[in-house]
Coordinates of C-alpha atoms in Angstrom, one line a residue:
Chain V
M1 CA -20.2 8.1 -1.4
G2 CA -20.0 12.0 -1.5
I3 CA -19.4 14.5 1.2
G4 CA -21.3 13.9 4.2
I5 CA -21.8 17.0 6.8
P6 CA -18.6 17.1 7.8
M7 CA -18.7 20.0 10.8
V8 CA -20.8 19.5 14.4
Q9 CA -21.7 21.9 16.5
L10 CA -21.4 22.2 19.9
G11 CA -22.8 24.0 22.7
L12 CA -26.0 26.3 23.0
G13 CA -26.8 29.3 20.7
G14 CA -24.1 28.5 18.4
G15 CA -20.9 29.7 20.3
G16 CA -19.8 26.0 21.4
A17 CA -16.8 24.6 19.8
V18 CA -16.5 23.3 16.4
I19 CA -15.6 19.5 15.7
D20 CA -14.3 18.5 12.6
D21 CA -14.6 15.0 11.9
R22 CA -12.4 14.9 8.9
F23 CA -9.2 13.8 8.6
I24 CA -7.0 16.7 7.6
I25 CA -3.2 17.2 6.5
S26 CA -0.9 19.8 4.4
V27 CA 1.3 19.1 1.8
K28 CA 3.9 20.9 -0.2
T29 CA 3.6 19.1 -3.8
D30 CA 7.3 20.0 -4.8
N31 CA 8.9 18.6 -2.4
A32 CA 10.7 15.5 -3.6
G33 CA 8.3 12.3 -3.9
T34 CA 7.7 9.6 -6.4
S35 CA 4.1 11.7 -8.0
A36 CA 4.5 15.1 -10.0
N37 CA 5.9 18.6 -8.5
N38 CA 1.7 19.6 -8.8
Q39 CA 0.5 16.3 -6.9
F40 CA 0.6 14.2 -3.9
T41 CA -0.4 10.5 -3.5
L42 CA -2.1 9.7 -0.2
P43 CA -0.7 6.0 0.6
T44 CA -3.1 3.5 1.6
T45 CA -2.6 -0.2 2.7
G46 CA -5.0 -3.3 2.6
G47 CA -8.8 -2.3 2.7
G48 CA -11.6 -0.7 4.7
Y49 CA -11.1 2.9 2.7
N50 CA -13.7 4.5 1.2
Y51 CA -13.4 8.0 1.5
D52 CA -13.6 11.2 -0.6
I53 CA -10.8 14.2 -0.7
E54 CA -11.9 17.7 -0.6
T55 CA -8.7 20.2 -1.5
S56 CA -7.8 23.6 -0.5
D57 CA -7.9 24.7 -4.3
G58 CA -11.7 23.3 -4.5
Q59 CA -11.4 19.8 -5.8
T60 CA -13.8 17.1 -4.5
I61 CA -12.7 13.1 -5.2
T62 CA -14.6 10.8 -4.1
G63 CA -15.2 7.3 -3.5
N64 CA -12.1 6.7 -3.4
T65 CA -11.0 2.9 -1.9
G66 CA -6.9 2.8 -2.4
N67 CA -4.3 5.2 -3.0
A68 CA -5.5 8.8 -4.6
T69 CA -3.2 10.9 -6.6
I70 CA -4.7 14.7 -6.6
T71 CA -3.1 16.8 -8.9
F72 CA -3.0 20.5 -8.2
P73 CA -3.4 23.2 -11.1
S74 CA 0.3 24.0 -9.7
A75 CA 3.4 23.6 -7.3
G76 CA 2.8 24.7 -3.9
E77 CA 1.3 24.2 -0.7
Y78 CA -2.6 22.5 -0.1
Q79 CA -4.8 21.2 2.2
L80 CA -6.7 18.1 2.2
K81 CA -10.1 17.1 4.2
I82 CA -10.7 13.7 4.1
S83 CA -14.1 12.3 5.1
G84 CA -15.4 8.9 5.4
S85 CA -13.6 5.6 6.3
F86 CA -9.4 6.1 5.9
P87 CA -7.8 3.8 8.5
R88 CA -4.6 4.2 7.8
C89 CA -1.8 6.0 6.1
Y90 CA 1.0 4.1 4.6
F91 CA 3.9 6.0 4.1
N92 CA 6.3 3.7 5.1
S93 CA 9.6 5.3 4.3
G94 CA 8.7 5.7 0.6
G95 CA 6.4 7.9 -1.7
D96 CA 5.2 11.3 -1.2
R97 CA 6.7 11.2 2.5
L98 CA 8.4 14.4 2.2
K99 CA 5.3 16.5 0.8
L100 CA 3.7 15.5 4.0
L101 CA 3.8 18.6 6.3
S102 CA 1.4 18.6 8.6
I103 CA -1.5 16.3 10.2
D104 CA -4.2 19.6 11.3
N105 CA -7.1 17.2 12.0
F106 CA -7.2 13.6 12.9
G107 CA -11.0 13.1 12.7
I108 CA -11.8 9.5 11.2
Y109 CA -8.7 8.7 10.8
A110 CA -8.1 5.1 12.6
L111 CA -11.3 4.5 13.3
G112 CA -11.7 1.0 13.3
S113 CA -8.3 0.4 12.4
T114 CA -6.2 -2.2 14.3
N115 CA -2.9 -1.7 12.7
Q116 CA -0.8 1.4 12.5
F117 CA 2.8 -0.1 11.5
D118 CA 5.4 2.2 10.0
A119 CA 2.3 4.5 8.7
F120 CA 4.2 8.0 8.6
Q121 CA 7.9 6.0 8.7
D122 CA 10.4 9.1 7.5
C123 CA 7.5 11.5 7.1
S124 CA 10.9 14.0 8.1
N125 CA 8.6 17.3 7.6
L126 CA 5.7 16.2 9.6
V127 CA 4.2 17.6 12.5
I128 CA 1.3 17.6 14.7
T129 CA -1.0 20.9 14.7
A130 CA -4.2 18.3 15.4
S131 CA -6.0 19.3 18.6
D132 CA -8.6 16.8 18.5
V133 CA -8.8 13.6 20.5
A134 CA -7.9 11.2 17.8
D135 CA -9.5 7.9 18.4
F136 CA -6.9 5.2 18.3
S137 CA -8.9 2.8 20.8
T138 CA -9.0 -0.1 18.6
V139 CA -5.4 0.3 17.1
T140 CA -3.1 -2.5 19.0
E141 CA 0.2 -2.2 16.6
F142 CA 1.7 0.6 17.0
T143 CA 5.1 -0.2 15.8
G144 CA 7.1 2.1 13.3
F145 CA 4.1 4.8 13.6
V146 CA 6.2 8.0 13.4
R147 CA 9.6 6.5 13.5
N148 CA 12.1 9.0 11.9
C149 CA 10.0 11.8 12.1
P150 CA 12.3 14.5 12.9
S151 CA 10.6 17.6 12.7
L152 CA 7.9 16.5 15.3
T153 CA 8.0 18.6 18.2
S154 CA 4.8 17.4 20.1
F155 CA 3.4 14.1 20.1
P156 CA -0.5 14.4 21.3
L157 CA -2.2 12.4 24.3
I158 CA -4.1 9.5 21.8
D159 CA -6.1 6.3 22.8
T160 CA -3.4 3.9 23.0
S161 CA -5.2 1.5 25.9
N162 CA -5.5 -1.4 23.3
G163 CA -1.8 -0.9 21.9
T164 CA 0.0 -4.0 22.2
R165 CA 3.3 -3.1 20.4
F166 CA 5.3 0.0 20.2
A167 CA 8.7 -1.0 18.8
Q168 CA 10.4 1.6 17.3
T169 CA 6.8 3.8 17.4
W170 CA 8.6 7.2 18.0
R171 CA 12.5 6.3 17.1
N172 CA 14.7 9.5 16.0
C173 CA 12.2 11.7 16.8
S174 CA 14.7 14.1 17.6
L175 CA 12.9 16.9 18.5
L176 CA 10.5 15.8 21.0
T177 CA 10.9 17.3 24.4
S178 CA 8.3 15.4 26.4
F179 CA 6.2 12.8 26.0
P180 CA 2.3 12.5 26.8
A181 CA 1.2 9.8 29.3
L182 CA -0.2 7.3 26.9
D183 CA -1.8 4.3 28.3
F184 CA 0.4 1.3 27.8
S185 CA -1.8 -0.7 29.8
S186 CA -2.5 -3.6 27.4
V187 CA 1.6 -4.4 26.5
S188 CA 2.6 -8.0 27.1
G189 CA 4.5 -10.5 26.1
N190 CA 8.2 -10.8 24.8
N191 CA 7.8 -9.5 21.0
F192 CA 9.8 -6.2 20.5
E193 CA 7.3 -4.5 22.7
F194 CA 9.4 -1.4 23.5
F195 CA 12.5 -2.4 21.3
R196 CA 13.8 0.9 20.4
A197 CA 10.7 2.8 21.1
W198 CA 12.4 5.9 21.7
Q199 CA 15.7 5.6 20.8
D200 CA 17.5 8.5 19.4
C201 CA 15.0 11.1 20.8
S202 CA 18.2 13.0 21.3
S203 CA 15.8 15.7 23.0
L204 CA 13.8 14.0 25.1
T205 CA 14.0 15.4 28.5
D206 CA 10.5 15.0 30.2
F207 CA 9.0 11.4 30.4
P208 CA 5.9 10.7 32.7
A209 CA 5.8 8.5 36.0
N210 CA 3.9 5.7 35.9
M211 CA 3.5 5.2 32.4
F212 CA 4.9 1.4 32.6
D213 CA 2.9 0.2 35.9
A214 CA 0.8 -2.1 34.4
V215 CA 2.6 -3.5 31.5
N216 CA 4.0 -7.0 31.6
T217 CA 7.0 -7.4 28.8
P218 CA 10.6 -7.5 29.6
N219 CA 11.4 -6.1 26.0
F220 CA 13.3 -2.3 26.3
T221 CA 16.1 -2.9 24.4
S222 CA 17.6 0.3 23.9
A223 CA 14.6 1.5 24.6
F224 CA 16.0 4.5 25.9
Q225 CA 19.2 4.9 23.8
N226 CA 20.4 8.2 23.1
T227 CA 18.0 10.4 24.9
N228 CA 18.0 13.2 27.0
L229 CA 16.2 12.4 30.1
T230 CA 16.5 14.2 33.4
T231 CA 16.7 12.7 36.4
Q232 CA 13.5 12.4 37.3
S233 CA 12.3 11.1 33.8
I234 CA 14.6 8.3 34.3
D235 CA 13.7 7.4 37.8
N236 CA 10.0 7.9 36.7
I237 CA 10.8 4.8 34.2
L238 CA 13.0 2.8 36.8
V239 CA 10.0 3.0 39.6
S240 CA 7.2 2.4 36.9
L241 CA 9.2 -0.6 35.9
D242 CA 10.1 -1.6 39.1
T243 CA 6.6 -1.3 40.1
S244 CA 5.1 -3.3 36.9
G245 CA 6.8 -6.7 38.5
T246 CA 8.0 -7.6 35.1
I247 CA 10.9 -10.4 36.0
N248 CA 14.2 -10.6 33.6
G249 CA 13.8 -8.0 31.2
V250 CA 16.5 -5.6 29.6
I251 CA 16.4 -2.0 29.5
S252 CA 18.7 0.7 28.4
Q253 CA 19.3 4.2 28.6
S254 CA 22.1 6.6 27.5
G255 CA 22.6 10.3 27.1
G256 CA 20.5 13.0 29.6
Q257 CA 21.2 12.4 33.7
A258 CA 21.8 9.4 36.0
P259 CA 19.1 8.2 38.2
S260 CA 18.9 9.6 41.7
A261 CA 19.1 7.1 44.5
T262 CA 15.5 6.3 43.8
G263 CA 15.7 5.3 40.3
L264 CA 19.3 3.3 41.5
S265 CA 16.9 1.9 44.3
A266 CA 14.3 0.7 41.9
K267 CA 17.2 -0.3 39.4
D268 CA 18.3 -2.6 42.2
N269 CA 15.2 -4.2 42.8
L270 CA 14.7 -4.9 39.0
V271 CA 18.2 -6.3 38.9
A272 CA 17.2 -9.0 42.0
K273 CA 14.3 -9.5 39.5
G274 CA 16.5 -10.6 36.6
W275 CA 16.6 -7.2 34.5
T276 CA 19.8 -6.3 33.1
V277 CA 19.9 -2.4 33.3
T278 CA 22.0 -0.3 31.2
Y279 CA 22.0 3.3 31.9
T280 CA 23.6 6.8 32.3
A281 CA 25.9 7.2 35.3
Chain E
M1 CA 13.1 -16.3 40.3
S2 CA 14.3 -17.7 44.1
G3 CA 17.8 -18.8 42.5
L4 CA 18.7 -15.2 41.3
K5 CA 19.1 -14.0 45.1
N6 CA 22.2 -16.1 45.2
L7 CA 23.6 -15.2 42.3
Q8 CA 26.0 -12.3 42.5
N9 CA 25.6 -9.4 40.1
T10 CA 27.7 -8.4 37.5
N11 CA 28.4 -4.5 36.9
I12 CA 30.7 -2.5 35.2
C13 CA 30.9 0.6 34.9
Y14 CA 33.0 3.6 32.4
P15 CA 34.4 1.5 29.9
E16 CA 37.2 3.2 28.4
Q17 CA 35.4 2.6 25.0
E18 CA 32.4 0.9 23.4
T19 CA 32.2 -2.7 25.0
W20 CA 29.4 -5.0 23.7
F21 CA 28.0 -8.2 26.0
I22 CA 25.7 -11.0 26.0
C23 CA 24.8 -12.3 29.2
W24 CA 23.9 -15.7 29.3
D25 CA 22.3 -18.5 31.6
D26 CA 24.4 -20.4 34.2
T27 CA 24.1 -23.2 31.5
R28 CA 25.6 -21.3 28.6
E29 CA 22.9 -22.2 26.4
N30 CA 20.3 -19.1 26.6
I31 CA 21.2 -15.5 25.7
M32 CA 19.4 -13.6 28.4
A33 CA 20.1 -10.0 27.4
Y34 CA 22.8 -8.3 25.2
G35 CA 23.8 -4.6 24.4
S36 CA 26.8 -2.4 24.3
I37 CA 28.3 0.3 27.2
I38 CA 29.8 3.4 26.6
P39 CA 31.8 5.4 28.8
T40 CA 29.2 7.2 29.9
Q41 CA 27.0 4.2 31.5
C42 CA 27.3 1.5 33.8
M43 CA 25.6 -1.8 33.2
E44 CA 24.4 -4.3 35.6
T45 CA 22.7 -7.9 35.7
P46 CA 22.3 -10.9 37.7
W47 CA 23.6 -13.1 35.3
T48 CA 27.4 -14.3 36.2
Q49 CA 28.0 -15.7 32.8
V50 CA 28.7 -12.6 30.9
D51 CA 31.0 -12.1 27.7
Y52 CA 32.6 -8.9 26.4
Y53 CA 33.4 -7.9 23.0
D54 CA 35.7 -4.9 21.5
D55 CA 34.6 -5.9 18.2
E56 CA 31.3 -5.3 17.3
A57 CA 31.1 -7.5 14.1
E58 CA 32.5 -10.6 17.1
W59 CA 29.3 -10.4 19.4
A60 CA 26.9 -10.0 16.3
A61 CA 28.2 -13.0 15.0
I62 CA 27.7 -15.3 18.6
L63 CA 24.4 -13.5 18.4
L64 CA 23.8 -14.8 14.9
E65 CA 24.6 -18.2 15.5
N66 CA 22.6 -18.0 18.8
G67 CA 19.3 -17.2 16.3
I68 CA 19.6 -13.5 17.2
D69 CA 19.9 -10.8 14.9
P70 CA 21.3 -7.6 16.6
S71 CA 21.0 -5.3 13.4
P72 CA 20.2 -2.2 14.4
E73 CA 16.5 -1.8 12.4
M74 CA 15.2 -5.4 12.9
D75 CA 12.3 -4.5 10.2
E76 CA 12.2 -7.8 8.8
A77 CA 11.9 -9.7 12.1
I78 CA 9.1 -7.5 13.3
K79 CA 7.2 -7.1 9.9
A80 CA 7.2 -11.1 10.2
I81 CA 5.7 -11.2 13.4
I82 CA 3.1 -8.5 12.8
E83 CA 2.4 -10.5 9.3
E84 CA 2.0 -13.8 11.1

């Protein structure tokens, strides 16, 4: 396939922002994994891949359609710049998950993908430094996407407008302190939609308002267990669920602060609509 | 939903130890909610048929008998849905 022109210069007179459309990650090859200590295996699943890799030590590996194992001259930290079609990583709690240090740019990652199930599950050392606007607009399945990524300190504002399930998506991201105002408007049904979604995000204090106004799912089982939500945040959650009009739901929060009178009023409304609510008191 | 207005809510707070619960509908044929309550929590539900358990295993067994896997991960259940 060959490496195309990955950099796009915006603005006039060459002074604009530079956008890189490559998926860029950093790895540390001698962390524990299934490849040798001077290697890294980029894990894939299913079809839709046709990608090239440029590495920070000057290698170019073209025409990859499945997993790619890169061998470096010595153990150490390297950056991989991936272009072409790369719909999804699939560490799925195995492989070289501990070698992945950071996502530095989303670029082409997930373009056209519908499924991000367990993509970065158990990538314990992963942080996201990418500042580009990732395009997840075709993704419907986010279950387990960054589950058990306890080094993540922030999660980016990505396009989740077509996402229909977020079961365990951020579970045990224990260093997350706040959460972006993602779009959950496509979530409906009763098949684990928000099951344990933020459970064990034990540092999570700030959660935006209006997040669930447009959802139609009753399944928030253990969604906010062992979090550290502020009163304002749990109020935001209860008020938004009340606004959604969904009936017969289940939601649980433990840790953090108790709701205020505003949150308790929303809780009363929810119970009147058939919800079972477990909350910090 | 109109029938719920006539039900008296069940509300328990601050159990001395973690307590597991199962909420049934009035027929006791359908489980409407389940979970646990710790000493810093309250639980409120419109369902009046609520069973409490000190023993998590006993609670889990009842759920399993009724087709609900309460195991912490439930990965296989979710994966089966995704791969349908």
